[in-house]
Amino acid sequence: MALHELLVAIAISGVILSAAYGVFEQGLRAHAVGAARVEAHQAARAALVRMSAEIRDAGRGARRTDAAVAVAEASRIVLANDLDDDGTVQGRGELITWQLVGSVLRRNAGAGAQPVANGVSALVLRYFDVAGLPTVIPSAVTTVDITLVVEPTTAASSLASGTAATMNTRVRLRNR
């Protein structure tokens, strides 16, 4: 085999290998974007399901006559439940606070604020009364609209910036 034939073979091999590398890199990028989207959606869905269930059940207790929602703010909600039926919400776990602290959605039921979801860029809570009108009065709240925006937080997600998951739900308080 002559030198010029060897050089041509090496050049053709280089072109083929660079094309194969480009295809492989695109596959890795597509996988990273997909994994980041799944991560964001799973975190948002898990947090939204848990938060919705607790809002729906707020106001439990046979002797409860006061508000099921103790605090109704745009990014914080405090739920009241009389779990031991003593007519007050002073016991452990009877006041549950959901709030966004930095980029972490936290739940506090008396043992400190525990993280529920990381990478949360927005938590928007809107409150409605029995007539469906917006309200800021905690005792008048019968429905809560929750919007949660979660971005991926893993190192592999740097390729997938901008793949935030936005989820929204409306929850009616069962006990009001």
PDB file of C-alpha atoms in Angstrom:
ATOM      1  CA  MET A   1       0.000   0.000   0.000  1.00  0.00           C
ATOM      2  CA  ALA A   2       1.383   3.363  -0.983  1.00  0.00           C
ATOM      3  CA  LEU A   3       1.689   6.356   1.310  1.00  0.00           C
ATOM      4  CA  HIS A   4      -0.957   8.368  -0.522  1.00  0.00           C
ATOM      5  CA  GLU A   5      -3.484   5.507  -0.199  1.00  0.00           C
ATOM      6  CA  LEU A   6      -2.811   5.326   3.540  1.00  0.00           C
ATOM      7  CA  LEU A   7      -3.342   9.093   3.930  1.00  0.00           C
ATOM      8  CA  VAL A   8      -6.646   8.926   2.016  1.00  0.00           C
ATOM      9  CA  ALA A   9      -7.832   6.037   4.226  1.00  0.00           C
ATOM     10  CA  ILE A  10      -6.918   7.967   7.383  1.00  0.00           C
ATOM     11  CA  ALA A  11      -8.741  11.093   6.125  1.00  0.00           C
ATOM     12  CA  ILE A  12     -11.901   9.123   5.284  1.00  0.00           C
ATOM     13  CA  SER A  13     -11.776   7.408   8.690  1.00  0.00           C
ATOM     14  CA  GLY A  14     -11.463  10.818  10.392  1.00  0.00           C
ATOM     15  CA  VAL A  15     -14.529  12.143   8.567  1.00  0.00           C
ATOM     16  CA  ILE A  16     -16.561   9.059   9.481  1.00  0.00           C
ATOM     17  CA  LEU A  17     -15.464   9.191  13.153  1.00  0.00           C
ATOM     18  CA  SER A  18     -16.244  12.902  13.482  1.00  0.00           C
ATOM     19  CA  ALA A  19     -19.725  12.340  12.021  1.00  0.00           C
ATOM     20  CA  ALA A  20     -20.306   9.434  14.417  1.00  0.00           C
ATOM     21  CA  TYR A  21     -19.166  11.591  17.346  1.00  0.00           C
ATOM     22  CA  GLY A  22     -21.611  14.347  16.344  1.00  0.00           C
ATOM     23  CA  VAL A  23     -24.501  11.883  16.293  1.00  0.00           C
ATOM     24  CA  PHE A  24     -23.419  10.448  19.662  1.00  0.00           C
ATOM     25  CA  GLU A  25     -23.184  13.937  21.202  1.00  0.00           C
ATOM     26  CA  GLN A  26     -26.696  14.834  19.982  1.00  0.00           C
ATOM     27  CA  GLY A  27     -27.998  11.634  21.563  1.00  0.00           C
ATOM     28  CA  LEU A  28     -26.377  12.518  24.888  1.00  0.00           C
ATOM     29  CA  ARG A  29     -27.834  16.019  24.746  1.00  0.00           C
ATOM     30  CA  ALA A  30     -31.322  14.671  23.971  1.00  0.00           C
ATOM     31  CA  HIS A  31     -31.034  12.250  26.885  1.00  0.00           C
ATOM     32  CA  ALA A  32     -29.945  15.037  29.277  1.00  0.00           C
ATOM     33  CA  VAL A  33     -32.873  17.255  28.236  1.00  0.00           C
ATOM     34  CA  GLY A  34     -35.344  14.387  28.610  1.00  0.00           C
ATOM     35  CA  ALA A  35     -33.980  13.354  32.009  1.00  0.00           C
ATOM     36  CA  ALA A  36     -34.100  16.961  33.240  1.00  0.00           C
ATOM     37  CA  ARG A  37     -37.719  17.334  32.125  1.00  0.00           C
ATOM     38  CA  VAL A  38     -38.686  14.106  33.850  1.00  0.00           C
ATOM     39  CA  GLU A  39     -36.918  15.210  37.049  1.00  0.00           C
ATOM     40  CA  ALA A  40     -38.701  18.565  37.087  1.00  0.00           C
ATOM     41  CA  HIS A  41     -42.119  17.042  36.336  1.00  0.00           C
ATOM     42  CA  GLN A  42     -41.755  14.338  38.992  1.00  0.00           C
ATOM     43  CA  ALA A  43     -40.703  16.833  41.669  1.00  0.00           C
ATOM     44  CA  ALA A  44     -43.556  19.198  40.783  1.00  0.00           C
ATOM     45  CA  ARG A  45     -46.150  16.440  40.645  1.00  0.00           C
ATOM     46  CA  ALA A  46     -45.114  14.866  43.963  1.00  0.00           C
ATOM     47  CA  ALA A  47     -45.152  18.226  45.757  1.00  0.00           C
ATOM     48  CA  LEU A  48     -48.465  19.253  44.199  1.00  0.00           C
ATOM     49  CA  VAL A  49     -50.188  15.970  45.090  1.00  0.00           C
ATOM     50  CA  ARG A  50     -49.057  16.150  48.718  1.00  0.00           C
ATOM     51  CA  MET A  51     -49.897  19.828  49.091  1.00  0.00           C
ATOM     52  CA  SER A  52     -53.316  19.371  47.447  1.00  0.00           C
ATOM     53  CA  ALA A  53     -54.235  16.492  49.744  1.00  0.00           C
ATOM     54  CA  GLU A  54     -53.391  18.504  52.853  1.00  0.00           C
ATOM     55  CA  ILE A  55     -55.288  21.572  51.643  1.00  0.00           C
ATOM     56  CA  ARG A  56     -58.305  19.435  50.763  1.00  0.00           C
ATOM     57  CA  ASP A  57     -58.314  17.911  54.278  1.00  0.00           C
ATOM     58  CA  ALA A  58     -57.706  21.180  56.158  1.00  0.00           C
ATOM     59  CA  GLY A  59     -60.185  21.991  58.904  1.00  0.00           C
ATOM     60  CA  ARG A  60     -60.575  18.462  60.263  1.00  0.00           C
ATOM     61  CA  GLY A  61     -61.897  18.024  63.758  1.00  0.00           C
ATOM     62  CA  ALA A  62     -65.329  17.372  65.215  1.00  0.00           C
ATOM     63  CA  ARG A  63     -65.375  20.582  67.270  1.00  0.00           C
ATOM     64  CA  ARG A  64     -63.687  22.896  64.734  1.00  0.00           C
ATOM     65  CA  THR A  65     -65.544  26.127  64.075  1.00  0.00           C
ATOM     66  CA  ASP A  66     -62.658  28.464  63.176  1.00  0.00           C
ATOM     67  CA  ALA A  67     -60.833  28.803  59.869  1.00  0.00           C
ATOM     68  CA  ALA A  68     -59.287  25.815  58.101  1.00  0.00           C
ATOM     69  CA  VAL A  69     -56.736  28.201  56.581  1.00  0.00           C
ATOM     70  CA  ALA A  70     -54.928  30.195  59.273  1.00  0.00           C
ATOM     71  CA  VAL A  71     -52.686  32.214  56.916  1.00  0.00           C
ATOM     72  CA  ALA A  72     -53.416  32.882  53.229  1.00  0.00           C
ATOM     73  CA  GLU A  73     -50.492  34.607  51.525  1.00  0.00           C
ATOM     74  CA  ALA A  74     -49.307  34.579  47.917  1.00  0.00           C
ATOM     75  CA  SER A  75     -46.433  32.157  48.598  1.00  0.00           C
ATOM     76  CA  ARG A  76     -47.326  30.725  52.022  1.00  0.00           C
ATOM     77  CA  ILE A  77     -50.302  28.885  53.428  1.00  0.00           C
ATOM     78  CA  VAL A  78     -50.904  27.675  56.985  1.00  0.00           C
ATOM     79  CA  LEU A  79     -53.514  24.936  57.402  1.00  0.00           C
ATOM     80  CA  ALA A  80     -55.287  24.168  60.679  1.00  0.00           C
ATOM     81  CA  ASN A  81     -56.560  20.745  61.791  1.00  0.00           C
ATOM     82  CA  ASP A  82     -57.831  19.673  65.200  1.00  0.00           C
ATOM     83  CA  LEU A  83     -56.404  16.160  65.112  1.00  0.00           C
ATOM     84  CA  ASP A  84     -57.015  15.391  68.787  1.00  0.00           C
ATOM     85  CA  ASP A  85     -60.540  16.934  68.882  1.00  0.00           C
ATOM     86  CA  ASP A  86     -59.752  19.200  71.830  1.00  0.00           C
ATOM     87  CA  GLY A  87     -61.201  22.300  70.154  1.00  0.00           C
ATOM     88  CA  THR A  88     -57.789  23.930  69.554  1.00  0.00           C
ATOM     89  CA  VAL A  89     -54.972  23.660  67.028  1.00  0.00           C
ATOM     90  CA  GLN A  90     -52.132  23.852  69.542  1.00  0.00           C
ATOM     91  CA  GLY A  91     -50.941  20.230  69.302  1.00  0.00           C
ATOM     92  CA  ARG A  92     -48.067  18.968  67.208  1.00  0.00           C
ATOM     93  CA  GLY A  93     -49.021  18.527  63.575  1.00  0.00           C
ATOM     94  CA  GLU A  94     -52.220  20.559  63.862  1.00  0.00           C
ATOM     95  CA  LEU A  95     -50.768  23.608  62.062  1.00  0.00           C
ATOM     96  CA  ILE A  96     -49.108  22.836  58.744  1.00  0.00           C
ATOM     97  CA  THR A  97     -47.163  25.519  56.907  1.00  0.00           C
ATOM     98  CA  TRP A  98     -46.261  25.293  53.208  1.00  0.00           C
ATOM     99  CA  GLN A  99     -43.898  27.966  51.897  1.00  0.00           C
ATOM    100  CA  LEU A 100     -41.167  28.625  49.384  1.00  0.00           C
ATOM    101  CA  VAL A 101     -37.787  29.371  50.983  1.00  0.00           C
ATOM    102  CA  GLY A 102     -35.238  30.290  48.308  1.00  0.00           C
ATOM    103  CA  SER A 103     -35.664  27.541  45.732  1.00  0.00           C
ATOM    104  CA  VAL A 104     -36.906  24.896  48.178  1.00  0.00           C
ATOM    105  CA  LEU A 105     -40.581  24.184  48.842  1.00  0.00           C
ATOM    106  CA  ARG A 106     -40.833  23.422  52.553  1.00  0.00           C
ATOM    107  CA  ARG A 107     -43.500  21.879  54.796  1.00  0.00           C
ATOM    108  CA  ASN A 108     -43.536  22.478  58.533  1.00  0.00           C
ATOM    109  CA  ALA A 109     -45.909  20.503  60.739  1.00  0.00           C
ATOM    110  CA  GLY A 110     -44.206  21.337  64.025  1.00  0.00           C
ATOM    111  CA  ALA A 111     -40.873  19.560  63.649  1.00  0.00           C
ATOM    112  CA  GLY A 112     -39.135  22.232  61.575  1.00  0.00           C
ATOM    113  CA  ALA A 113     -39.423  23.096  57.903  1.00  0.00           C
ATOM    114  CA  GLN A 114     -38.699  19.935  55.914  1.00  0.00           C
ATOM    115  CA  PRO A 115     -37.822  20.142  52.194  1.00  0.00           C
ATOM    116  CA  VAL A 116     -40.427  18.709  49.835  1.00  0.00           C
ATOM    117  CA  ALA A 117     -39.090  19.834  46.439  1.00  0.00           C
ATOM    118  CA  ASN A 118     -35.856  21.473  45.292  1.00  0.00           C
ATOM    119  CA  GLY A 119     -35.442  23.733  42.285  1.00  0.00           C
ATOM    120  CA  VAL A 120     -38.782  25.487  42.778  1.00  0.00           C
ATOM    121  CA  SER A 121     -38.643  28.850  41.031  1.00  0.00           C
ATOM    122  CA  ALA A 122     -42.231  29.900  41.794  1.00  0.00           C
ATOM    123  CA  LEU A 123     -45.075  29.018  44.145  1.00  0.00           C
ATOM    124  CA  VAL A 124     -48.212  31.056  43.548  1.00  0.00           C
ATOM    125  CA  LEU A 125     -51.255  30.570  45.754  1.00  0.00           C
ATOM    126  CA  ARG A 126     -54.572  32.240  44.959  1.00  0.00           C
ATOM    127  CA  TYR A 127     -57.564  32.006  47.265  1.00  0.00           C
ATOM    128  CA  PHE A 128     -61.306  32.028  46.498  1.00  0.00           C
ATOM    129  CA  ASP A 129     -64.425  32.258  48.651  1.00  0.00           C
ATOM    130  CA  VAL A 130     -67.645  30.250  48.441  1.00  0.00           C
ATOM    131  CA  ALA A 131     -68.888  32.423  45.548  1.00  0.00           C
ATOM    132  CA  GLY A 132     -65.676  31.816  43.576  1.00  0.00           C
ATOM    133  CA  LEU A 133     -64.414  35.364  44.083  1.00  0.00           C
ATOM    134  CA  PRO A 134     -60.787  36.069  45.007  1.00  0.00           C
ATOM    135  CA  THR A 135     -60.242  36.649  48.724  1.00  0.00           C
ATOM    136  CA  VAL A 136     -57.382  37.389  51.121  1.00  0.00           C
ATOM    137  CA  ILE A 137     -59.389  36.638  54.263  1.00  0.00           C
ATOM    138  CA  PRO A 138     -58.256  33.232  55.603  1.00  0.00           C
ATOM    139  CA  SER A 139     -61.609  32.386  57.192  1.00  0.00           C
ATOM    140  CA  ALA A 140     -63.403  32.936  53.864  1.00  0.00           C
ATOM    141  CA  VAL A 141     -61.177  30.589  51.824  1.00  0.00           C
ATOM    142  CA  THR A 142     -62.953  27.574  50.353  1.00  0.00           C
ATOM    143  CA  THR A 143     -60.807  27.013  47.257  1.00  0.00           C
ATOM    144  CA  VAL A 144     -57.075  27.362  46.640  1.00  0.00           C
ATOM    145  CA  ASP A 145     -55.446  27.652  43.225  1.00  0.00           C
ATOM    146  CA  ILE A 146     -51.825  26.399  43.267  1.00  0.00           C
ATOM    147  CA  THR A 147     -49.232  27.107  40.581  1.00  0.00           C
ATOM    148  CA  LEU A 148     -45.829  25.464  40.977  1.00  0.00           C
ATOM    149  CA  VAL A 149     -42.810  25.982  38.704  1.00  0.00           C
ATOM    150  CA  VAL A 150     -39.918  23.531  39.185  1.00  0.00           C
ATOM    151  CA  GLU A 151     -36.572  23.489  37.372  1.00  0.00           C
ATOM    152  CA  PRO A 152     -34.205  20.487  37.243  1.00  0.00           C
ATOM    153  CA  THR A 153     -31.408  20.521  39.819  1.00  0.00           C
ATOM    154  CA  THR A 154     -29.030  17.700  38.857  1.00  0.00           C
ATOM    155  CA  ALA A 155     -25.596  18.347  37.348  1.00  0.00           C
ATOM    156  CA  ALA A 156     -26.624  16.701  34.075  1.00  0.00           C
ATOM    157  CA  SER A 157     -29.387  19.254  33.701  1.00  0.00           C
ATOM    158  CA  SER A 158     -26.967  22.070  32.778  1.00  0.00           C
ATOM    159  CA  LEU A 159     -27.459  21.003  29.165  1.00  0.00           C
ATOM    160  CA  ALA A 160     -31.195  21.318  29.657  1.00  0.00           C
ATOM    161  CA  SER A 161     -31.543  24.805  31.062  1.00  0.00           C
ATOM    162  CA  GLY A 162     -34.972  26.259  30.510  1.00  0.00           C
ATOM    163  CA  THR A 163     -36.851  22.970  30.875  1.00  0.00           C
ATOM    164  CA  ALA A 164     -38.944  24.019  33.865  1.00  0.00           C
ATOM    165  CA  ALA A 165     -42.169  22.204  34.663  1.00  0.00           C
ATOM    166  CA  THR A 166     -45.198  24.372  35.417  1.00  0.00           C
ATOM    167  CA  MET A 167     -48.139  22.668  37.079  1.00  0.00           C
ATOM    168  CA  ASN A 168     -51.402  24.130  38.262  1.00  0.00           C
ATOM    169  CA  THR A 169     -54.341  22.752  40.199  1.00  0.00           C
ATOM    170  CA  ARG A 170     -57.371  24.053  42.036  1.00  0.00           C
ATOM    171  CA  VAL A 171     -58.290  22.461  45.364  1.00  0.00           C
ATOM    172  CA  ARG A 172     -61.587  22.784  47.216  1.00  0.00           C
ATOM    173  CA  LEU A 173     -61.442  22.434  50.985  1.00  0.00           C
ATOM    174  CA  ARG A 174     -63.535  19.425  51.929  1.00  0.00           C
ATOM    175  CA  ASN A 175     -64.310  20.587  55.467  1.00  0.00           C
ATOM    176  CA  ARG A 176     -65.549  24.104  54.611  1.00  0.00           C
TER     177      ARG A 176
END
